[in-house]
XYZ file of C-alpha atoms in Angstrom:
181
model
C -34.329 0.115 -6.527
C -32.588 -2.251 -4.100
C -29.580 -2.634 -6.423
C -29.204 1.163 -6.710
C -29.293 1.530 -2.909
C -26.551 -1.092 -2.525
C -24.416 0.687 -5.134
C -24.998 4.038 -3.429
C -24.019 2.546 -0.063
C -20.943 0.979 -1.604
C -19.855 4.246 -3.168
C -20.383 6.072 0.139
C -18.337 3.397 1.903
C -15.586 3.640 -0.717
C -15.608 7.429 -0.457
C -15.198 7.142 3.323
C -12.258 4.753 2.878
C -10.561 7.007 0.325
C -11.054 10.075 2.507
C -9.787 8.179 5.564
C -6.549 7.508 3.671
C -6.323 11.203 2.750
C -6.803 12.200 6.398
C -4.173 9.653 7.467
C -1.732 11.257 5.027
C -2.522 14.758 6.311
C -2.923 14.095 10.036
C -1.184 10.800 10.763
C -2.757 7.981 12.720
C -2.953 9.905 15.974
C -4.683 12.861 14.358
C -7.237 10.879 12.373
C -10.765 10.979 13.799
C -14.293 10.159 12.649
C -15.081 13.869 12.741
C -12.118 14.840 10.511
C -13.007 12.091 8.048
C -16.669 13.134 8.043
C -15.781 16.800 7.521
C -13.396 16.082 4.643
C -15.893 13.646 3.070
C -18.691 16.193 3.534
C -20.734 13.578 5.380
C -22.301 13.578 8.809
C -20.441 11.668 11.543
C -23.569 9.499 11.749
C -23.031 8.393 8.151
C -19.524 7.293 9.056
C -20.752 5.317 12.079
C -23.494 3.755 9.932
C -20.774 2.122 7.834
C -18.123 1.561 10.526
C -18.626 0.743 14.212
C -15.419 2.441 15.311
C -12.299 4.135 14.014
C -10.279 0.923 14.255
C -12.699 -0.903 11.931
C -12.599 2.024 9.505
C -8.798 2.259 9.455
C -8.394 -1.497 8.990
C -10.758 -1.363 6.009
C -8.933 1.667 4.581
C -5.551 -0.042 4.886
C -6.950 -3.214 3.300
C -8.178 -1.092 0.383
C -4.751 0.532 0.054
C -2.985 -2.846 0.176
C -5.349 -4.313 -2.419
C -4.688 -1.421 -4.790
C -0.904 -1.479 -4.417
C -0.535 -5.278 -4.327
C -2.690 -5.708 -7.441
C -0.693 -3.121 -9.403
C 2.563 -4.669 -8.131
C 1.499 -8.174 -9.225
C 0.204 -6.941 -12.575
C 3.534 -5.261 -13.357
C 5.397 -8.487 -12.569
C 2.924 -10.640 -14.548
C 3.666 -8.568 -17.657
C 7.349 -9.533 -17.468
C 8.095 -12.276 -19.992
C 11.532 -13.294 -18.730
C 13.990 -12.762 -15.894
C 15.493 -9.594 -17.401
C 12.052 -8.015 -17.783
C 11.255 -9.095 -14.223
C 14.371 -7.264 -13.005
C 13.248 -4.166 -14.913
C 9.794 -4.530 -13.352
C 11.304 -4.588 -9.861
C 13.301 -1.447 -10.683
C 10.086 0.164 -11.954
C 8.357 -0.718 -8.689
C 11.120 0.973 -6.713
C 11.495 4.018 -8.942
C 7.953 4.450 -10.235
C 4.693 5.434 -8.625
C 3.023 2.029 -8.117
C 4.478 1.819 -4.647
C 7.044 4.532 -4.163
C 4.851 7.643 -4.143
C 5.185 9.863 -1.091
C 1.500 9.292 -0.232
C 1.872 5.504 -0.355
C 5.023 5.717 1.712
C 3.356 7.866 4.395
C 0.426 5.455 4.556
C 2.841 2.540 4.777
C 4.660 4.151 7.691
C 1.336 4.582 9.486
C 0.489 0.940 8.830
C 3.919 -0.204 10.063
C 3.494 1.816 13.243
C 0.046 0.398 13.962
C 1.175 -3.128 13.031
C 3.922 -2.944 15.646
C 1.288 -2.629 18.373
C -1.990 -4.070 17.085
C -2.655 -7.531 15.738
C -5.274 -6.622 13.116
C -2.891 -4.215 11.408
C -0.074 -6.745 11.705
C -2.225 -9.236 9.785
C -2.907 -6.679 7.043
C 0.834 -6.002 6.772
C 1.694 -9.718 6.705
C -0.883 -10.347 3.970
C 0.641 -7.511 1.948
C 4.160 -8.885 2.344
C 2.955 -12.367 1.356
C 1.285 -10.994 -1.769
C 4.437 -9.076 -2.697
C 6.613 -12.149 -2.265
C 4.147 -14.294 -4.241
C 4.253 -11.791 -7.112
C 8.058 -11.788 -7.052
C 8.008 -15.600 -6.875
C 6.537 -15.650 -10.395
C 10.108 -15.039 -11.602
C 12.416 -15.750 -8.666
C 12.810 -18.472 -6.052
C 11.227 -17.677 -2.686
C 14.544 -16.889 -0.964
C 15.319 -14.333 -3.670
C 11.731 -13.025 -3.580
C 12.087 -12.310 0.150
C 15.394 -10.523 -0.454
C 13.877 -8.444 -3.261
C 10.869 -7.567 -1.114
C 13.189 -6.182 1.567
C 15.300 -4.435 -1.082
C 12.202 -2.769 -2.563
C 11.135 -1.422 0.822
C 14.644 -0.343 1.744
C 15.330 1.562 -1.456
C 11.929 3.250 -1.481
C 12.320 4.406 2.125
C 15.872 5.646 1.544
C 14.957 7.385 -1.710
C 12.052 9.140 -0.022
C 14.265 10.541 2.735
C 17.546 11.185 0.922
C 18.151 14.494 -0.835
C 19.835 12.610 -3.665
C 18.002 9.347 -4.380
C 19.803 6.243 -5.548
C 19.669 6.138 -9.346
C 17.538 3.616 -11.214
C 20.722 2.317 -12.864
C 22.362 1.605 -9.496
C 19.161 0.005 -8.224
C 18.963 -2.216 -11.321
C 22.610 -3.237 -10.804
C 21.768 -4.302 -7.242
C 18.667 -6.211 -8.381
C 20.753 -8.002 -11.004
C 23.391 -8.940 -8.427
C 20.747 -10.318 -6.041
C 18.981 -12.318 -8.769
C 21.944 -14.013 -10.469
């Protein structure tokens, strides 16, 4: 019975984190509240406060969950690359695909960036994410190049999200190749 209770609590906690990310996408950081999360999750506000002492603790946990999901998929895609050319293709996939560059992930990232600019806990989450991204890129490229590619990935994904005509995958791959020669 005890094991089932722990699993049930874990799934409730995970549901809260997933719903918190959904509310962040819909409402932004300023519009996200315990009550909105509870309503969307179809849970009582008391259930939310049972799992999280305050909204800050909840949002930090939600962002950590998001980072874990994206960083793991990012690293897995790069681990599958067998050589430098495949690694370049993997980087282009990360920019042009949905591992990182979905509109939901981008909106959540913007919220994290905004909070990280003002609050240390969020800054640490962001720094850990950047370190994991660079480490994954470092599987195939020296660290200086990994840092450049990390910035290139963020830059292209942001620009492609906001431009009416996104930069083509071919042009992005040409840039990646130039940076990694």
